[in-house]
Structure formats: structure tokens, C-alpha cells
PDB file of C-alpha atoms and ligand atoms in Angstrom:
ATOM      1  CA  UNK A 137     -51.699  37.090  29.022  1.00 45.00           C
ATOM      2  CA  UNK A 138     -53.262  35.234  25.770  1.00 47.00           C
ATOM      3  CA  UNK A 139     -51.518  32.201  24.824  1.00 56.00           C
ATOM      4  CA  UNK A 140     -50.663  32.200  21.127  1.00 58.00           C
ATOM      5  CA  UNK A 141     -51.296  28.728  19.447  1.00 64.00           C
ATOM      6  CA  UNK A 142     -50.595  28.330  15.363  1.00 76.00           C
ATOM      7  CA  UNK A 143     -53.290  28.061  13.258  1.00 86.00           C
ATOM      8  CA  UNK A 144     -53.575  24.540  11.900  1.00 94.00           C
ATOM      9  CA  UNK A 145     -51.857  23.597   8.310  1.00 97.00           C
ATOM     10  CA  UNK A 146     -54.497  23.143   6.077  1.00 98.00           C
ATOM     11  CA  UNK A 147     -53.733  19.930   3.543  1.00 98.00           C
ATOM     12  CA  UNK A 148     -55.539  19.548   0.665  1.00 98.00           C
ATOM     13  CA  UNK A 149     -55.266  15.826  -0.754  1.00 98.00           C
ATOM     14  CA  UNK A 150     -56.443  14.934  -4.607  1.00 98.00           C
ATOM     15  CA  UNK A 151     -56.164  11.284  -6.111  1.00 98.00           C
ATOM     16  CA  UNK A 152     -55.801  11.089  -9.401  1.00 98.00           C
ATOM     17  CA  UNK A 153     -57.457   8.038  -9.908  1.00 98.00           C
ATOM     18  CA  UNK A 154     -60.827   7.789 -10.011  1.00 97.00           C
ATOM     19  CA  UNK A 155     -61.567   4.059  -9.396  1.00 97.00           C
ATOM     20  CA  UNK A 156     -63.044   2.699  -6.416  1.00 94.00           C
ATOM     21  CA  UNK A 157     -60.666   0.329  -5.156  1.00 95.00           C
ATOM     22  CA  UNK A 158     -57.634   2.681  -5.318  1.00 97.00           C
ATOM     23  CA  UNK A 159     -54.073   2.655  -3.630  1.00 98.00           C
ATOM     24  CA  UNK A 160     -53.310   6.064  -4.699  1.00 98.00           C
ATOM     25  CA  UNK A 161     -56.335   6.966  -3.101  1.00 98.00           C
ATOM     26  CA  UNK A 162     -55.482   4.688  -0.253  1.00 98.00           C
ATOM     27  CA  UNK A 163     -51.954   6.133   0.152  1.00 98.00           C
ATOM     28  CA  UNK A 164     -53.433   9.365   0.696  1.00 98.00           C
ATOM     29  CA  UNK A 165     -55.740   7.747   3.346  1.00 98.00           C
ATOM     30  CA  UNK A 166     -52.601   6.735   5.315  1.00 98.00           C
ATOM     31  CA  UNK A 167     -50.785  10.242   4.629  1.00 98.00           C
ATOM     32  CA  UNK A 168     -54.142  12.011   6.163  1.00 98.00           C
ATOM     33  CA  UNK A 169     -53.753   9.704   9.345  1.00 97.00           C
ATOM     34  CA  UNK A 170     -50.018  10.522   9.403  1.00 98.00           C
ATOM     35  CA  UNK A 171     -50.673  14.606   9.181  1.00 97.00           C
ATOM     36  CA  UNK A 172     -53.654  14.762  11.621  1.00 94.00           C
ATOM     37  CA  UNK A 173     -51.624  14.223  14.783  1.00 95.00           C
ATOM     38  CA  UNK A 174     -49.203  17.340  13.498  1.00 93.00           C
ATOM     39  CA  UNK A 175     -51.858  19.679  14.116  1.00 91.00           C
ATOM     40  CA  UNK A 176     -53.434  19.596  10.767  1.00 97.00           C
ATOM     41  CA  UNK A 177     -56.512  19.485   9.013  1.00 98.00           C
ATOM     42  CA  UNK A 178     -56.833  17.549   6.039  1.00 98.00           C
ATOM     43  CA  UNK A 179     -59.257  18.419   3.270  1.00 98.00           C
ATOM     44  CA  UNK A 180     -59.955  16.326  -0.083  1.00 98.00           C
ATOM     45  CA  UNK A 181     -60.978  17.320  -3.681  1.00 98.00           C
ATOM     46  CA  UNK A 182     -62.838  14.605  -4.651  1.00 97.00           C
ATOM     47  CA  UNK A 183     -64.616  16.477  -7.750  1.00 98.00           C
ATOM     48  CA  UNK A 184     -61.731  15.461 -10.736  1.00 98.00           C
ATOM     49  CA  UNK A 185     -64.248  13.583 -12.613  1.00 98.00           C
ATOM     50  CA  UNK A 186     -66.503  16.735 -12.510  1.00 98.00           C
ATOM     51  CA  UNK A 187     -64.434  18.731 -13.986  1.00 98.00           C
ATOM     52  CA  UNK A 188     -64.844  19.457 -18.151  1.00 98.00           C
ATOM     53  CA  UNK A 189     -61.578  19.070 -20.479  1.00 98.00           C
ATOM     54  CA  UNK A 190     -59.821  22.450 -20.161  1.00 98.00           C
ATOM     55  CA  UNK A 191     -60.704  24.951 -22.202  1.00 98.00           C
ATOM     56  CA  UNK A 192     -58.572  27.962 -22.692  1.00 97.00           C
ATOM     57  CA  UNK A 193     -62.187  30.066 -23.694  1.00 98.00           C
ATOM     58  CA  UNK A 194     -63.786  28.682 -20.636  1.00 98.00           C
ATOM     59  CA  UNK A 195     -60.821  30.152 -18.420  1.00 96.00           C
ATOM     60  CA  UNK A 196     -62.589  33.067 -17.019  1.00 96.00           C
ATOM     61  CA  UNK A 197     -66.558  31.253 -17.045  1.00 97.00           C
ATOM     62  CA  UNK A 198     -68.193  30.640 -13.774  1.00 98.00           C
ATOM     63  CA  UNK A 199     -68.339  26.809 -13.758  1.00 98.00           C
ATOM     64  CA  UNK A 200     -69.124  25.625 -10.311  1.00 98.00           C
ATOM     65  CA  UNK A 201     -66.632  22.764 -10.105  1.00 98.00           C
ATOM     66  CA  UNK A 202     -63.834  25.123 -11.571  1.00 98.00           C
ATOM     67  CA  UNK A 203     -64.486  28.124  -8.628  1.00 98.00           C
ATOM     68  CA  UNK A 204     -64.506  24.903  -6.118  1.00 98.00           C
ATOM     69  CA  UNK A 205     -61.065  23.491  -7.090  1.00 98.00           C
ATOM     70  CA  UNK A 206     -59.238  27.027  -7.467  1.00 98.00           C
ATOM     71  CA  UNK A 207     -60.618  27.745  -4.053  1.00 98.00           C
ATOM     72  CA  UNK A 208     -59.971  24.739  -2.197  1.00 98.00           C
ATOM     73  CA  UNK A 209     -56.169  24.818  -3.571  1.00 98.00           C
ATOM     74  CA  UNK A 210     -55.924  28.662  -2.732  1.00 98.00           C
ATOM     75  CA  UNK A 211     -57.029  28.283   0.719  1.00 98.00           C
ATOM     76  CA  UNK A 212     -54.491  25.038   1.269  1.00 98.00           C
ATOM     77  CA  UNK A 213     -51.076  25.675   2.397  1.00 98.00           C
ATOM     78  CA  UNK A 214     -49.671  22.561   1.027  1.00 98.00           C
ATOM     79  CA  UNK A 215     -51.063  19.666  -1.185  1.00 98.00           C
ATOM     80  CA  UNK A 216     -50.587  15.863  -1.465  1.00 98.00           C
ATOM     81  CA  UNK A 217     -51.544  14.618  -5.312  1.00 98.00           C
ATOM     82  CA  UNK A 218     -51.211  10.841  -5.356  1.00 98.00           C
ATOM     83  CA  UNK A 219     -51.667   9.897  -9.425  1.00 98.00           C
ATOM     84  CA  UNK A 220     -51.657   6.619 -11.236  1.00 98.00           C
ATOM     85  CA  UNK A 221     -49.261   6.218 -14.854  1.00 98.00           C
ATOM     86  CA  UNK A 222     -51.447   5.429 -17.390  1.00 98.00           C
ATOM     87  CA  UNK A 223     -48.918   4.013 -20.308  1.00 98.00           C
ATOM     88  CA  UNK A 224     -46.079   5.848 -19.292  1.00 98.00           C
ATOM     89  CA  UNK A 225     -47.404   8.728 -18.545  1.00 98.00           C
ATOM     90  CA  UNK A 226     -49.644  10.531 -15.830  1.00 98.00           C
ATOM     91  CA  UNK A 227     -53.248   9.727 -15.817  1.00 98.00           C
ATOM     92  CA  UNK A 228     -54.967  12.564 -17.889  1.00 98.00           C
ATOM     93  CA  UNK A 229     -57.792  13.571 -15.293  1.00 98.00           C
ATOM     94  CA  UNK A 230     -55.200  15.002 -12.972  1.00 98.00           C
ATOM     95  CA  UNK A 231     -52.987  17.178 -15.961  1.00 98.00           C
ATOM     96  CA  UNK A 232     -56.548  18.658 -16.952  1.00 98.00           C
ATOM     97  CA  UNK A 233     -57.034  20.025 -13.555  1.00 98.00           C
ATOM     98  CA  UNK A 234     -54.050  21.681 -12.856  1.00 98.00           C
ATOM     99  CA  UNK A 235     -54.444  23.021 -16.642  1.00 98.00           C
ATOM    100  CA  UNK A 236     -57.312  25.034 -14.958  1.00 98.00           C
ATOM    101  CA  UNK A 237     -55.351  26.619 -12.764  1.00 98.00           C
ATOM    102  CA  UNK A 238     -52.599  28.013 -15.132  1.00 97.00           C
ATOM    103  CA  UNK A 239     -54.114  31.268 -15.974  1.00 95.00           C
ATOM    104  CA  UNK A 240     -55.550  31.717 -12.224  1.00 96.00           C
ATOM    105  CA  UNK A 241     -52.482  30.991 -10.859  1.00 96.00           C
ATOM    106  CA  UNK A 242     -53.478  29.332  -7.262  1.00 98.00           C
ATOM    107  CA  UNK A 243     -50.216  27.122  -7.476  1.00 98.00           C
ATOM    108  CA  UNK A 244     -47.580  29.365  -6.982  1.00 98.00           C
ATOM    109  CA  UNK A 245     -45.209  29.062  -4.185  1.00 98.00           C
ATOM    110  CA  UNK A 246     -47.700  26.715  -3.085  1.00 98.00           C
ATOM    111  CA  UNK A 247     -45.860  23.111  -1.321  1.00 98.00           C
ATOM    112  CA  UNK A 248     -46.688  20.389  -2.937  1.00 98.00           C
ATOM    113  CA  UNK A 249     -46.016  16.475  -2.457  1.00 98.00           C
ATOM    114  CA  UNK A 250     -46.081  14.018  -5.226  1.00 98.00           C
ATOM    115  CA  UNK A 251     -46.888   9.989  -5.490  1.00 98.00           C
ATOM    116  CA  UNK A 252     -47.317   7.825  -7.558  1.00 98.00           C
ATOM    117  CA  UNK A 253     -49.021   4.227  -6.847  1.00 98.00           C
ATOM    118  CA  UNK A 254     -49.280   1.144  -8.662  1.00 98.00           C
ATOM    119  CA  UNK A 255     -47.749  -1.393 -10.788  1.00 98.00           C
ATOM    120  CA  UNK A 256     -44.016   0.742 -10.981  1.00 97.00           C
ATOM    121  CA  UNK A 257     -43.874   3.547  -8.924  1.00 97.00           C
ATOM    122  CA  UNK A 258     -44.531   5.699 -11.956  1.00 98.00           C
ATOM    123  CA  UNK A 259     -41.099   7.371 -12.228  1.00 98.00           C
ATOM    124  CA  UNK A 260     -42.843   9.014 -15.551  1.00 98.00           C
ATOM    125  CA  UNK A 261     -46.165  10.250 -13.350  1.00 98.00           C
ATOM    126  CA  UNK A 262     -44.587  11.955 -10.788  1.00 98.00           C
ATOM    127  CA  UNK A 263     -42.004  13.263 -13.394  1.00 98.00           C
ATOM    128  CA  UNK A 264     -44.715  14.838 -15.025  1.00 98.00           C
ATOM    129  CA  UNK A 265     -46.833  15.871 -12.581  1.00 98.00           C
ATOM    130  CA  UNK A 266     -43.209  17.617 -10.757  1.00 98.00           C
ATOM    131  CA  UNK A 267     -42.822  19.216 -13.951  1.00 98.00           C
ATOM    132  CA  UNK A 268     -46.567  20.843 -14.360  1.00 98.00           C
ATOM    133  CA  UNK A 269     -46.441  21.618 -11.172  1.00 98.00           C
ATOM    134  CA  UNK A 270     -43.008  23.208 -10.986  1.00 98.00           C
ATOM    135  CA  UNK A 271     -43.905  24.841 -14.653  1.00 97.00           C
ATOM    136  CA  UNK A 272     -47.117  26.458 -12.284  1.00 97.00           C
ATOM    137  CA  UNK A 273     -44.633  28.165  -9.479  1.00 98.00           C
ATOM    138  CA  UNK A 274     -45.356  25.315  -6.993  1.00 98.00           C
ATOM    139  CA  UNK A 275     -42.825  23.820  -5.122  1.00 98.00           C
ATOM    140  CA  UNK A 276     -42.542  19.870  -5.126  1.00 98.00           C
ATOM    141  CA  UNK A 277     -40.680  19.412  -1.776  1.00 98.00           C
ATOM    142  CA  UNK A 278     -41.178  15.559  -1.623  1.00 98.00           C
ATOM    143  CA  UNK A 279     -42.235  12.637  -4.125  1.00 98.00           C
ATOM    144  CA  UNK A 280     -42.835   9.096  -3.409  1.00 98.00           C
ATOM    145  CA  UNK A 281     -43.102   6.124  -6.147  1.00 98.00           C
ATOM    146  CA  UNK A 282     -44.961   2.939  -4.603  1.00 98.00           C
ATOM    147  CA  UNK A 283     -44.706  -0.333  -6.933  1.00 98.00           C
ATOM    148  CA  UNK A 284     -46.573  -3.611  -6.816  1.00 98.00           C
ATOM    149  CA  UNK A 285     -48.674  -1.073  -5.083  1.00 98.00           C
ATOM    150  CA  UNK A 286     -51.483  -3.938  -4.410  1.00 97.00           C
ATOM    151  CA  UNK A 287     -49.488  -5.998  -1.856  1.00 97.00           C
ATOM    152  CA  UNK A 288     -48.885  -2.870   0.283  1.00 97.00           C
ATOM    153  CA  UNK A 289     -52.527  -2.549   0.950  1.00 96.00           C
ATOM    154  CA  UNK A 290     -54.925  -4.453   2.073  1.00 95.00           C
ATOM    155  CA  UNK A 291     -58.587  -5.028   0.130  1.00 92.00           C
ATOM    156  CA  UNK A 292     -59.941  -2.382   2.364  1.00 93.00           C
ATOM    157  CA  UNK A 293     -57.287  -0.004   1.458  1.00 94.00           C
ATOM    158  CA  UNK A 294     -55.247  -0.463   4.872  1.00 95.00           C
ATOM    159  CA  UNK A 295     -52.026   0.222   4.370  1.00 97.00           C
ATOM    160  CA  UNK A 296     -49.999  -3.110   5.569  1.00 97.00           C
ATOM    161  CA  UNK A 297     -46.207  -2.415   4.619  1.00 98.00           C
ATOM    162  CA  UNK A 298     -44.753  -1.113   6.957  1.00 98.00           C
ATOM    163  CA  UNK A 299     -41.532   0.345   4.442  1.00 98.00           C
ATOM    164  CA  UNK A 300     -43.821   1.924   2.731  1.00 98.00           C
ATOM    165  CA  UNK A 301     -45.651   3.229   5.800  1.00 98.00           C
ATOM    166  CA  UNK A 302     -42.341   4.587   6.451  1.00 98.00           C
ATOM    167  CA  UNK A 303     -42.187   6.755   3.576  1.00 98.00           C
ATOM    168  CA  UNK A 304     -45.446   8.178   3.205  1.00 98.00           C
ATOM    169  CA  UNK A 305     -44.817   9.269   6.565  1.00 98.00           C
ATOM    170  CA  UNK A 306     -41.604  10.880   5.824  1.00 98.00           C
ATOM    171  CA  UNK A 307     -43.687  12.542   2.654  1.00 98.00           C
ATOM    172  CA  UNK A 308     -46.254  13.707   4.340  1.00 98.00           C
ATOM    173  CA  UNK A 309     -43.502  15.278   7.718  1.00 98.00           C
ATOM    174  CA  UNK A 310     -41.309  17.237   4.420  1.00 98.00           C
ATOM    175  CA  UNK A 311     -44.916  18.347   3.620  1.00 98.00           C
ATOM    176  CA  UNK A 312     -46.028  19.145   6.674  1.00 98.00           C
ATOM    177  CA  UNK A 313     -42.856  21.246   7.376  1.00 97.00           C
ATOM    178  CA  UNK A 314     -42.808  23.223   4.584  1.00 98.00           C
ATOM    179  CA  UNK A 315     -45.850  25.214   5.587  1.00 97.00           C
ATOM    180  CA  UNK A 316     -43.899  26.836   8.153  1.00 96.00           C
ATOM    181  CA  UNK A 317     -40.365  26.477   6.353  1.00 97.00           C
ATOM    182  CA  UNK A 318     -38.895  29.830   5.749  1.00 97.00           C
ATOM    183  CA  UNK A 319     -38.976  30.440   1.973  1.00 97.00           C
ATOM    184  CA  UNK A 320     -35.534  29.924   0.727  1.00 97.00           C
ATOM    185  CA  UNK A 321     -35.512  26.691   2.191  1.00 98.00           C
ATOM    186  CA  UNK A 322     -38.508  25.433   0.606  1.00 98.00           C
ATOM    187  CA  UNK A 323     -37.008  26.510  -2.475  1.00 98.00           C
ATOM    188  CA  UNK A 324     -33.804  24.817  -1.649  1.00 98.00           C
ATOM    189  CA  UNK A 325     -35.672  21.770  -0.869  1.00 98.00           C
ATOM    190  CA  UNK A 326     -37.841  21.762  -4.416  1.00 98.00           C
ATOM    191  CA  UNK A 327     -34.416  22.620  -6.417  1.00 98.00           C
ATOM    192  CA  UNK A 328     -33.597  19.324  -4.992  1.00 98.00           C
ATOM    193  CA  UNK A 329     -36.470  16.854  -5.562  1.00 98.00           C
ATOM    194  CA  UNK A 330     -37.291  18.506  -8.944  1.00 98.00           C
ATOM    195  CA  UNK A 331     -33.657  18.010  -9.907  1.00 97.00           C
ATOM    196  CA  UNK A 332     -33.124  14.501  -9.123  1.00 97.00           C
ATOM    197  CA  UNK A 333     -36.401  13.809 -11.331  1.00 97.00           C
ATOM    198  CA  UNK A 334     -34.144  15.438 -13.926  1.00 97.00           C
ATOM    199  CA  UNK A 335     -36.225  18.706 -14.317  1.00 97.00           C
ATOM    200  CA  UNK A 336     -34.910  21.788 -15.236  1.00 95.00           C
ATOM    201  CA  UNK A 337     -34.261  23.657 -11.499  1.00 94.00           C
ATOM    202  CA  UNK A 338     -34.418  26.875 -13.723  1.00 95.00           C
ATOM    203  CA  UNK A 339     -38.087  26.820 -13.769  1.00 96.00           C
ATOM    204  CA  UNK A 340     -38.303  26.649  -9.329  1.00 98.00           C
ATOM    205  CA  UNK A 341     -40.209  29.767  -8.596  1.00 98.00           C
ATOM    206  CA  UNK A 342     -37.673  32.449  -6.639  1.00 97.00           C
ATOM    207  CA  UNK A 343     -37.598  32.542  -3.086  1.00 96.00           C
ATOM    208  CA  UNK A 344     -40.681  35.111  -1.785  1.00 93.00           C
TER     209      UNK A 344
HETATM  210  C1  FMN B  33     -54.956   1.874 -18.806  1.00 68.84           C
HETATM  211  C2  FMN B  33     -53.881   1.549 -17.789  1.00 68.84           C
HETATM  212  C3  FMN B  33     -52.571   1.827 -18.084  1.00 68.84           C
HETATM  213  C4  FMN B  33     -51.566   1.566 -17.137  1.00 68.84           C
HETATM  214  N1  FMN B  33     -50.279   1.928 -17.395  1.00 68.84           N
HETATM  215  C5  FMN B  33     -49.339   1.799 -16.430  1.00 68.84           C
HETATM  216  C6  FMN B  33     -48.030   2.320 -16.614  1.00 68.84           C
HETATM  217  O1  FMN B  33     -47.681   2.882 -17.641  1.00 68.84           O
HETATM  218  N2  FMN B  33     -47.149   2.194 -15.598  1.00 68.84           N
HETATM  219  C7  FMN B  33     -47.493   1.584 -14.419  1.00 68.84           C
HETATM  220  O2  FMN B  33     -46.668   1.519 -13.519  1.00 68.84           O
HETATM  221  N3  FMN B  33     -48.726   1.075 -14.213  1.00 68.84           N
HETATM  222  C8  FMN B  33     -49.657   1.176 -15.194  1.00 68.84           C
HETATM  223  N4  FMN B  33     -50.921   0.706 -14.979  1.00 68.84           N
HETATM  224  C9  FMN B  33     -51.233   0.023 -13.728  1.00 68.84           C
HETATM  225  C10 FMN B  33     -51.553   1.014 -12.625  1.00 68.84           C
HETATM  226  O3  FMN B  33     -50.342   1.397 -12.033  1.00 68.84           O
HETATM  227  C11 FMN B  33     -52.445   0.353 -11.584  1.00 68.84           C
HETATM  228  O4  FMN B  33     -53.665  -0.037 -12.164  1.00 68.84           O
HETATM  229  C12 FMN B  33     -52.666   1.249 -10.394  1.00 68.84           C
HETATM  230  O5  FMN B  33     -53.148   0.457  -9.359  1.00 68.84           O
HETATM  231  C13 FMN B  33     -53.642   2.376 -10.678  1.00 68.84           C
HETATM  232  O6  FMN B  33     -53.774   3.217  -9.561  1.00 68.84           O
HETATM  233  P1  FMN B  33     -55.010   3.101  -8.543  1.00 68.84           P
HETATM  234  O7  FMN B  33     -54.865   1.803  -7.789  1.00 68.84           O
HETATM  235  O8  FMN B  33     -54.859   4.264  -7.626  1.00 68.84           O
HETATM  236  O9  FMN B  33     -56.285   3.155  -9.338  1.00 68.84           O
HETATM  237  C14 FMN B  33     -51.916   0.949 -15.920  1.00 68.84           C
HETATM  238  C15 FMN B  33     -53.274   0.664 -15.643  1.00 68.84           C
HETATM  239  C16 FMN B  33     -54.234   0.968 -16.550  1.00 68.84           C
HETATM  240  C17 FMN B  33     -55.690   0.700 -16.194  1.00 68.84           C
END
């Protein structure tokens, strides 16, 4: 008799910050070392900077960078976006991808995890970014604001807080979770987090 053992969750982590030295890129390095020992395999887009300002006539062209990011996020079962606020608001380079996936539609009922590093936690990022996302039929099932972001990591990008080593790891377990979670849960769970950011809960995709 065969013994039956789950395929792994595939994560698929995306900074939205595309400088060298940064903690939303380092946050995601500690989430990946959190997830790993759950039986997971963690995958990164690394391409954001590739990718051309959307363009609703370019929607259906074959750019290479475009078929690589709706792929990668189709074949995920949950993602973890960690996205710097740019003046109040989140940092353009990750709004234009997800703008490539509205017509293609690879977000729906898709988990997703939210953060926001750096000098406030960017309450307005992660708003937005909940928002797009929930707008695409994803479901944003945990969020995590990290201020004065550059004491929590080291210069090497070694996480050294242990609070906020805490809560990524609580992110990334809700994450984690919802891959298997049965469906009305998951919904129950983004109703939640999208409502506390003050988002309409009207717009959480229905239960499959
Ligand atoms: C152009 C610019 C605008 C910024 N605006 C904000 C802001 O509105 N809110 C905030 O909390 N931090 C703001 N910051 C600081 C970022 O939070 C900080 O640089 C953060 O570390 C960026 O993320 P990273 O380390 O992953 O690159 C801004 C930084 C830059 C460069």
C-alpha cells in the first residue's frame, strides 16, 4: 500500500522594491526561511523592473516578461508581496504588475499575504495593494506593517527583532494555511483582514 504524501505549497514571493539594500525584500527573506520547514517551496519574481508600464493594447501581446509573471502567479498557490509606500501611497512598480494581470485573471481566489516595510508600516501600501488585490478576486488572508523597518534588520538583511520575527512568522503560517483551508474559510478570513483595512468586504470573491 502507497503512502500518500501532499504535494508541497508552492509560494511565490515579489518585493516591490527594487533597491539593493531592501527590508521588504529582506522580510520576505525571513518569511521564505519561516515557510520552508512547512513543506513548501518558495519561488521569487524578481523581474518587476522588467516589466513595461501597462498597456491595455499590449494585454493580449506575447512579451516575455508578461507570459513569465502570469505563469509564475498561476502556478503559485499563495503569494507573499512585501511593498514599500512611496508618499503615501504604494510604490508604482508593484500596482503596474498586478495591472497586467487584470484582464488574464491569474489572481482570483488566489491567497495572498501583504507587507509593508519601512519608515511607517505603510498603513496606505498595504491598503492599496489589499484593495487591487481584493478588486482582482484574490484573497488577502494576512497583512503585516513593519516601521523603523531599518533597526529590525541587520546591514546584511538578517532579520534581528525578534517581535517582528514573530509576526512575519505568524504571516507567513495564515499563508501557509490557506492553501489547504477549505474555501469558505479563506473567504471568511479575507472578509476580515480586508475589512479592518477599511475595504469594502463586498468586493471578496464568493466562496468556490
Ligand atoms: C521616494 C520615497 C518616498 C517615501 N515615502 C514614504 C511614505 O510615504 N511612507 C513611509 O512610511 N515611508 C516612505 N519612504 C521610506 C521608505 O519606507 C523606506 O525607504 C523603505 O525602507 C523602502 O523600502 P525598502 O527598504 O524595501 O527599499 C519613502 C522613501 C522614498 C525613497
Amino acid at each position: 500500500m502507497g503512502v500518500e504524501t501532499a504535494a508541497p505549497v508552492r509560494l511565490l514571493t515579489v518585493s516591490g522594491s527594487l533597491q539593493e539594500r531592501s527590508t521588504n525584500r529582506a522580510a520576505l527573506e525571513a518569511a521564505a526561511t519561516f515557510a520552508r520547514p512547512l513543506a513548501v517551496t518558495v519561488e521569487d519574481f524578481g523581474r518587476l523592473a522588467e516589466l513595461p508600464a501597462f498597456d491595455p493594447d499590449r494585454s493580449d501581446e506575447a512579451i516575455e516578461v508578461v507570459e513569465d509573471w502570469r505563469r509564475q502567479v498561476a502556478s503559485a498557490d499563495v503569494i507573499l508581496v512585501a511593498a514599500p509606500e512611496y508618499a503615501g501611497a504604494l510604490a508604482g512598480a508593484v500596482k503596474n504588475a498586478f495591472d497586467w494581470l487584470v484582464g488574464s485573471g491569474e489572481l482570483y481566489r488566489k491567497a495572498v499575504a501583504v507587507i509593508s516595510a519601512g519608515t511607517s508600516g505603510g498603513v496606505h501600501a498595504r491598503r492599496m495593494l489589499a484593495q487591487t488585490l481584493t478588486w482582482q478576486g484574490a484573497y488577502v488572508v494576512a497583512e503585516l506593517g513593519i516601521a523603523a523597518a531599518r533597526t529590525k534588520f541587520d546591514p546584511d538583511g538578517r532579520l534581528t527583532d525578534d517581535a517582528t520575527a514573530a509576526e512575519i512568522a505568524a504571516v507567513t503560517h495564515m499563508l501557509v494555511a490557506a492553501a489547504t483551508s477549505p474555501s469558505r474559510d479563506v473567504v471568511a478570513r479575507a472578509t476580515q483582514v480586508v475589512g479592518e483595512l477599511g475595504i469594502d468586504a463586498g468586493h471578496v470573491a464568493p466562496a468556490a
